[in-house]
Amino acid sequence: MMLAEHLGIAASSLSTRYKRDIFPADIVVRCMAETSANLQWLATGQGKMFDNSEADTIKLPRKKIIDGKIYDSNYLIFDKAFFLPAHSQMKEPQVILDTEVQYIVDRKFTEINDGKWLVDIEGKVSIRDLTRIPIRRVRVSGVGMAFDCDLEDINVLGRIIMICA
């Protein structure tokens, strides 16, 4: 009775399917969609109740840099084993595609250190090398001529975790 109510069908419909030995494919598919249970387990009772492959993967949003602007570009799914243990603590990871190179970026960070970063300089987004220099300054290099500026002069958007060329 409660199952019929949950599914929004008459209890007599469930009873008829049971009495006539009709396989409830529509109900099984709906149950799979609602619970993420394994289809084989739902249909036959064999195999694992839940497919644990999702627990072993990470789905990262993918963005593209085109003419200095960031645009959405679907998702990429990675096996968690792909990342080193030090990278498993990423708080807001995403993939950035810049020309032919994909960068895995963590958009949440606490401190700016030497290395590659996703930055916004005067409204143009790019991947740059940042080197800290005394008194809250940074040397920006990587595309064209290097320059020094205050940290407040640029908008640091994310730390490059990994380069996938």
PDB file of C-alpha atoms in Angstrom:
ATOM      1  CA  MET A   1       0.000   0.000   0.000  1.00  0.00           C
ATOM      2  CA  MET A   2       2.770   2.448   0.953  1.00  0.00           C
ATOM      3  CA  LEU A   3       4.794   1.477  -2.135  1.00  0.00           C
ATOM      4  CA  ALA A   4       1.823   2.151  -4.396  1.00  0.00           C
ATOM      5  CA  GLU A   5       1.278   5.487  -2.681  1.00  0.00           C
ATOM      6  CA  HIS A   6       4.952   6.412  -3.053  1.00  0.00           C
ATOM      7  CA  LEU A   7       4.901   5.484  -6.737  1.00  0.00           C
ATOM      8  CA  GLY A   8       1.615   7.282  -7.312  1.00  0.00           C
ATOM      9  CA  ILE A   9      -0.181   4.214  -8.675  1.00  0.00           C
ATOM     10  CA  ALA A  10      -3.175   2.231  -7.491  1.00  0.00           C
ATOM     11  CA  ALA A  11      -2.537  -0.656  -5.085  1.00  0.00           C
ATOM     12  CA  SER A  12      -4.627  -2.864  -7.386  1.00  0.00           C
ATOM     13  CA  SER A  13      -2.137  -2.173 -10.190  1.00  0.00           C
ATOM     14  CA  LEU A  14       0.679  -3.562  -8.038  1.00  0.00           C
ATOM     15  CA  SER A  15      -1.470  -6.520  -7.067  1.00  0.00           C
ATOM     16  CA  THR A  16      -2.291  -7.291 -10.708  1.00  0.00           C
ATOM     17  CA  ARG A  17       1.369  -7.188 -11.709  1.00  0.00           C
ATOM     18  CA  TYR A  18       2.217  -9.588  -8.878  1.00  0.00           C
ATOM     19  CA  LYS A  19      -0.636 -12.033  -9.616  1.00  0.00           C
ATOM     20  CA  ARG A  20       0.074 -12.123 -13.362  1.00  0.00           C
ATOM     21  CA  ASP A  21       3.846 -12.357 -12.855  1.00  0.00           C
ATOM     22  CA  ILE A  22       4.485  -9.178 -14.877  1.00  0.00           C
ATOM     23  CA  PHE A  23       7.960  -7.718 -14.429  1.00  0.00           C
ATOM     24  CA  PRO A  24       7.614  -4.081 -13.236  1.00  0.00           C
ATOM     25  CA  ALA A  25      10.362  -2.613 -15.428  1.00  0.00           C
ATOM     26  CA  ASP A  26       9.059   0.949 -15.076  1.00  0.00           C
ATOM     27  CA  ILE A  27       9.087   0.685 -11.281  1.00  0.00           C
ATOM     28  CA  VAL A  28      12.576  -0.852 -11.225  1.00  0.00           C
ATOM     29  CA  VAL A  29      13.997   1.939 -13.404  1.00  0.00           C
ATOM     30  CA  ARG A  30      12.313   4.578 -11.261  1.00  0.00           C
ATOM     31  CA  CYS A  31      13.669   2.951  -8.092  1.00  0.00           C
ATOM     32  CA  MET A  32      17.153   2.884  -9.622  1.00  0.00           C
ATOM     33  CA  ALA A  33      16.909   6.604 -10.441  1.00  0.00           C
ATOM     34  CA  GLU A  34      15.688   7.520  -6.947  1.00  0.00           C
ATOM     35  CA  THR A  35      18.095   5.372  -4.920  1.00  0.00           C
ATOM     36  CA  SER A  36      21.165   4.933  -7.188  1.00  0.00           C
ATOM     37  CA  ALA A  37      20.907   1.205  -6.503  1.00  0.00           C
ATOM     38  CA  ASN A  38      22.469  -1.228  -8.975  1.00  0.00           C
ATOM     39  CA  LEU A  39      20.009  -2.301 -11.707  1.00  0.00           C
ATOM     40  CA  GLN A  40      21.144  -5.941 -11.583  1.00  0.00           C
ATOM     41  CA  TRP A  41      20.522  -6.067  -7.838  1.00  0.00           C
ATOM     42  CA  LEU A  42      17.079  -4.449  -8.163  1.00  0.00           C
ATOM     43  CA  ALA A  43      15.984  -6.764 -10.975  1.00  0.00           C
ATOM     44  CA  THR A  44      17.465 -10.072  -9.809  1.00  0.00           C
ATOM     45  CA  GLY A  45      18.655  -9.653  -6.230  1.00  0.00           C
ATOM     46  CA  GLN A  46      22.169 -10.633  -7.309  1.00  0.00           C
ATOM     47  CA  GLY A  47      25.346  -8.574  -7.221  1.00  0.00           C
ATOM     48  CA  LYS A  48      26.083  -5.520  -5.134  1.00  0.00           C
ATOM     49  CA  MET A  49      23.246  -3.303  -3.937  1.00  0.00           C
ATOM     50  CA  PHE A  50      25.217  -0.155  -4.767  1.00  0.00           C
ATOM     51  CA  ASP A  51      27.933   0.368  -7.334  1.00  0.00           C
ATOM     52  CA  ASN A  52      30.834   1.894  -5.439  1.00  0.00           C
ATOM     53  CA  SER A  53      32.565   3.246  -8.553  1.00  0.00           C
ATOM     54  CA  GLU A  54      31.228   6.722  -7.748  1.00  0.00           C
ATOM     55  CA  ALA A  55      33.050   6.599  -4.425  1.00  0.00           C
ATOM     56  CA  ASP A  56      36.310   6.077  -6.336  1.00  0.00           C
ATOM     57  CA  THR A  57      35.814   8.957  -8.779  1.00  0.00           C
ATOM     58  CA  ILE A  58      35.658  12.712  -8.626  1.00  0.00           C
ATOM     59  CA  LYS A  59      33.651  14.833 -11.068  1.00  0.00           C
ATOM     60  CA  LEU A  60      35.282  18.194 -11.717  1.00  0.00           C
ATOM     61  CA  PRO A  61      33.690  21.114 -13.550  1.00  0.00           C
ATOM     62  CA  ARG A  62      35.661  22.067 -16.646  1.00  0.00           C
ATOM     63  CA  LYS A  63      36.179  25.654 -17.820  1.00  0.00           C
ATOM     64  CA  LYS A  64      37.878  27.127 -20.898  1.00  0.00           C
ATOM     65  CA  ILE A  65      39.890  30.313 -21.134  1.00  0.00           C
ATOM     66  CA  ILE A  66      39.039  32.065 -24.400  1.00  0.00           C
ATOM     67  CA  ASP A  67      40.389  35.567 -25.042  1.00  0.00           C
ATOM     68  CA  GLY A  68      41.015  36.104 -21.331  1.00  0.00           C
ATOM     69  CA  LYS A  69      37.504  35.082 -20.225  1.00  0.00           C
ATOM     70  CA  ILE A  70      36.386  31.878 -18.477  1.00  0.00           C
ATOM     71  CA  TYR A  71      33.544  29.856 -20.016  1.00  0.00           C
ATOM     72  CA  ASP A  72      31.823  26.656 -18.814  1.00  0.00           C
ATOM     73  CA  SER A  73      32.872  23.534 -20.708  1.00  0.00           C
ATOM     74  CA  ASN A  74      31.139  20.485 -19.199  1.00  0.00           C
ATOM     75  CA  TYR A  75      32.797  18.115 -16.667  1.00  0.00           C
ATOM     76  CA  LEU A  76      35.677  15.665 -16.407  1.00  0.00           C
ATOM     77  CA  ILE A  77      35.630  12.553 -14.227  1.00  0.00           C
ATOM     78  CA  PHE A  78      38.867  11.367 -12.634  1.00  0.00           C
ATOM     79  CA  ASP A  79      39.758   8.284 -10.636  1.00  0.00           C
ATOM     80  CA  LYS A  80      40.703   9.497  -7.147  1.00  0.00           C
ATOM     81  CA  ALA A  81      43.882   7.394  -7.367  1.00  0.00           C
ATOM     82  CA  PHE A  82      45.048   9.835 -10.080  1.00  0.00           C
ATOM     83  CA  PHE A  83      45.694  12.462  -7.393  1.00  0.00           C
ATOM     84  CA  LEU A  84      48.586  12.364  -4.948  1.00  0.00           C
ATOM     85  CA  PRO A  85      47.603  12.198  -1.248  1.00  0.00           C
ATOM     86  CA  ALA A  86      48.638  15.848  -0.805  1.00  0.00           C
ATOM     87  CA  HIS A  87      46.065  16.831  -3.449  1.00  0.00           C
ATOM     88  CA  SER A  88      43.223  14.881  -1.854  1.00  0.00           C
ATOM     89  CA  GLN A  89      42.474  17.887   0.350  1.00  0.00           C
ATOM     90  CA  MET A  90      41.362  20.110  -2.544  1.00  0.00           C
ATOM     91  CA  LYS A  91      38.412  22.203  -1.417  1.00  0.00           C
ATOM     92  CA  GLU A  92      37.024  23.566  -4.700  1.00  0.00           C
ATOM     93  CA  PRO A  93      38.768  21.773  -7.588  1.00  0.00           C
ATOM     94  CA  GLN A  94      38.044  22.339 -11.255  1.00  0.00           C
ATOM     95  CA  VAL A  95      39.726  21.835 -14.610  1.00  0.00           C
ATOM     96  CA  ILE A  96      40.833  24.851 -16.648  1.00  0.00           C
ATOM     97  CA  LEU A  97      41.596  24.394 -20.358  1.00  0.00           C
ATOM     98  CA  ASP A  98      44.015  27.006 -21.715  1.00  0.00           C
ATOM     99  CA  THR A  99      44.725  26.389 -25.417  1.00  0.00           C
ATOM    100  CA  GLU A 100      45.904  22.735 -25.498  1.00  0.00           C
ATOM    101  CA  VAL A 101      46.808  22.311 -21.812  1.00  0.00           C
ATOM    102  CA  GLN A 102      44.429  21.330 -19.010  1.00  0.00           C
ATOM    103  CA  TYR A 103      45.169  22.507 -15.483  1.00  0.00           C
ATOM    104  CA  ILE A 104      43.614  21.145 -12.314  1.00  0.00           C
ATOM    105  CA  VAL A 105      42.983  24.182 -10.129  1.00  0.00           C
ATOM    106  CA  ASP A 106      41.860  24.553  -6.516  1.00  0.00           C
ATOM    107  CA  ARG A 107      39.774  27.730  -6.283  1.00  0.00           C
ATOM    108  CA  LYS A 108      39.916  27.742  -2.446  1.00  0.00           C
ATOM    109  CA  PHE A 109      43.289  28.529  -0.903  1.00  0.00           C
ATOM    110  CA  THR A 110      44.553  30.272   2.211  1.00  0.00           C
ATOM    111  CA  GLU A 111      47.919  31.648   1.173  1.00  0.00           C
ATOM    112  CA  ILE A 112      49.688  32.584  -2.047  1.00  0.00           C
ATOM    113  CA  ASN A 113      53.009  30.752  -2.472  1.00  0.00           C
ATOM    114  CA  ASP A 114      55.489  30.502  -5.328  1.00  0.00           C
ATOM    115  CA  GLY A 115      54.116  28.495  -8.241  1.00  0.00           C
ATOM    116  CA  LYS A 116      51.571  28.500 -11.057  1.00  0.00           C
ATOM    117  CA  TRP A 117      48.280  30.287 -10.427  1.00  0.00           C
ATOM    118  CA  LEU A 118      45.066  31.186 -12.221  1.00  0.00           C
ATOM    119  CA  VAL A 119      44.966  34.984 -12.126  1.00  0.00           C
ATOM    120  CA  ASP A 120      42.848  37.871 -13.347  1.00  0.00           C
ATOM    121  CA  ILE A 121      44.952  40.857 -14.392  1.00  0.00           C
ATOM    122  CA  GLU A 122      42.943  43.899 -15.451  1.00  0.00           C
ATOM    123  CA  GLY A 123      39.968  41.747 -16.463  1.00  0.00           C
ATOM    124  CA  LYS A 124      41.970  39.135 -18.413  1.00  0.00           C
ATOM    125  CA  VAL A 125      42.241  35.620 -16.967  1.00  0.00           C
ATOM    126  CA  SER A 126      45.392  33.566 -17.554  1.00  0.00           C
ATOM    127  CA  ILE A 127      47.755  31.031 -16.020  1.00  0.00           C
ATOM    128  CA  ARG A 128      50.855  32.734 -14.601  1.00  0.00           C
ATOM    129  CA  ASP A 129      53.885  31.952 -12.454  1.00  0.00           C
ATOM    130  CA  LEU A 130      53.857  33.933  -9.220  1.00  0.00           C
ATOM    131  CA  THR A 131      56.922  34.461  -7.032  1.00  0.00           C
ATOM    132  CA  ARG A 132      56.482  36.096  -3.630  1.00  0.00           C
ATOM    133  CA  ILE A 133      58.811  38.975  -2.873  1.00  0.00           C
ATOM    134  CA  PRO A 134      58.991  40.964   0.377  1.00  0.00           C
ATOM    135  CA  ILE A 135      56.360  43.432   1.567  1.00  0.00           C
ATOM    136  CA  ARG A 136      53.246  41.774   0.042  1.00  0.00           C
ATOM    137  CA  ARG A 137      54.544  41.969  -3.495  1.00  0.00           C
ATOM    138  CA  VAL A 138      54.715  39.352  -6.215  1.00  0.00           C
ATOM    139  CA  ARG A 139      56.632  38.810  -9.457  1.00  0.00           C
ATOM    140  CA  VAL A 140      54.267  37.766 -12.267  1.00  0.00           C
ATOM    141  CA  SER A 141      55.759  35.838 -15.199  1.00  0.00           C
ATOM    142  CA  GLY A 142      54.862  33.203 -17.734  1.00  0.00           C
ATOM    143  CA  VAL A 143      53.380  35.111 -20.678  1.00  0.00           C
ATOM    144  CA  GLY A 144      55.323  37.976 -22.199  1.00  0.00           C
ATOM    145  CA  MET A 145      57.450  40.156 -19.955  1.00  0.00           C
ATOM    146  CA  ALA A 146      57.645  39.554 -16.191  1.00  0.00           C
ATOM    147  CA  PHE A 147      56.633  42.363 -13.843  1.00  0.00           C
ATOM    148  CA  ASP A 148      56.437  43.079 -10.120  1.00  0.00           C
ATOM    149  CA  CYS A 149      53.291  44.369  -8.416  1.00  0.00           C
ATOM    150  CA  ASP A 150      51.448  44.462  -5.103  1.00  0.00           C
ATOM    151  CA  LEU A 151      49.303  41.413  -4.321  1.00  0.00           C
ATOM    152  CA  GLU A 152      46.280  43.719  -4.300  1.00  0.00           C
ATOM    153  CA  ASP A 153      46.957  44.733  -7.936  1.00  0.00           C
ATOM    154  CA  ILE A 154      45.991  41.283  -9.250  1.00  0.00           C
ATOM    155  CA  ASN A 155      43.095  38.967  -8.489  1.00  0.00           C
ATOM    156  CA  VAL A 156      44.362  35.452  -7.728  1.00  0.00           C
ATOM    157  CA  LEU A 157      41.568  33.000  -8.646  1.00  0.00           C
ATOM    158  CA  GLY A 158      43.112  29.600  -7.948  1.00  0.00           C
ATOM    159  CA  ARG A 159      46.201  27.504  -7.311  1.00  0.00           C
ATOM    160  CA  ILE A 160      47.385  25.115 -10.035  1.00  0.00           C
ATOM    161  CA  ILE A 161      47.500  21.615  -8.536  1.00  0.00           C
ATOM    162  CA  MET A 162      48.424  19.619 -11.624  1.00  0.00           C
ATOM    163  CA  ILE A 163      49.180  20.145 -15.314  1.00  0.00           C
ATOM    164  CA  CYS A 164      47.746  17.680 -17.848  1.00  0.00           C
ATOM    165  CA  ALA A 165      49.391  18.418 -21.198  1.00  0.00           C
TER     166      ALA A 165
END
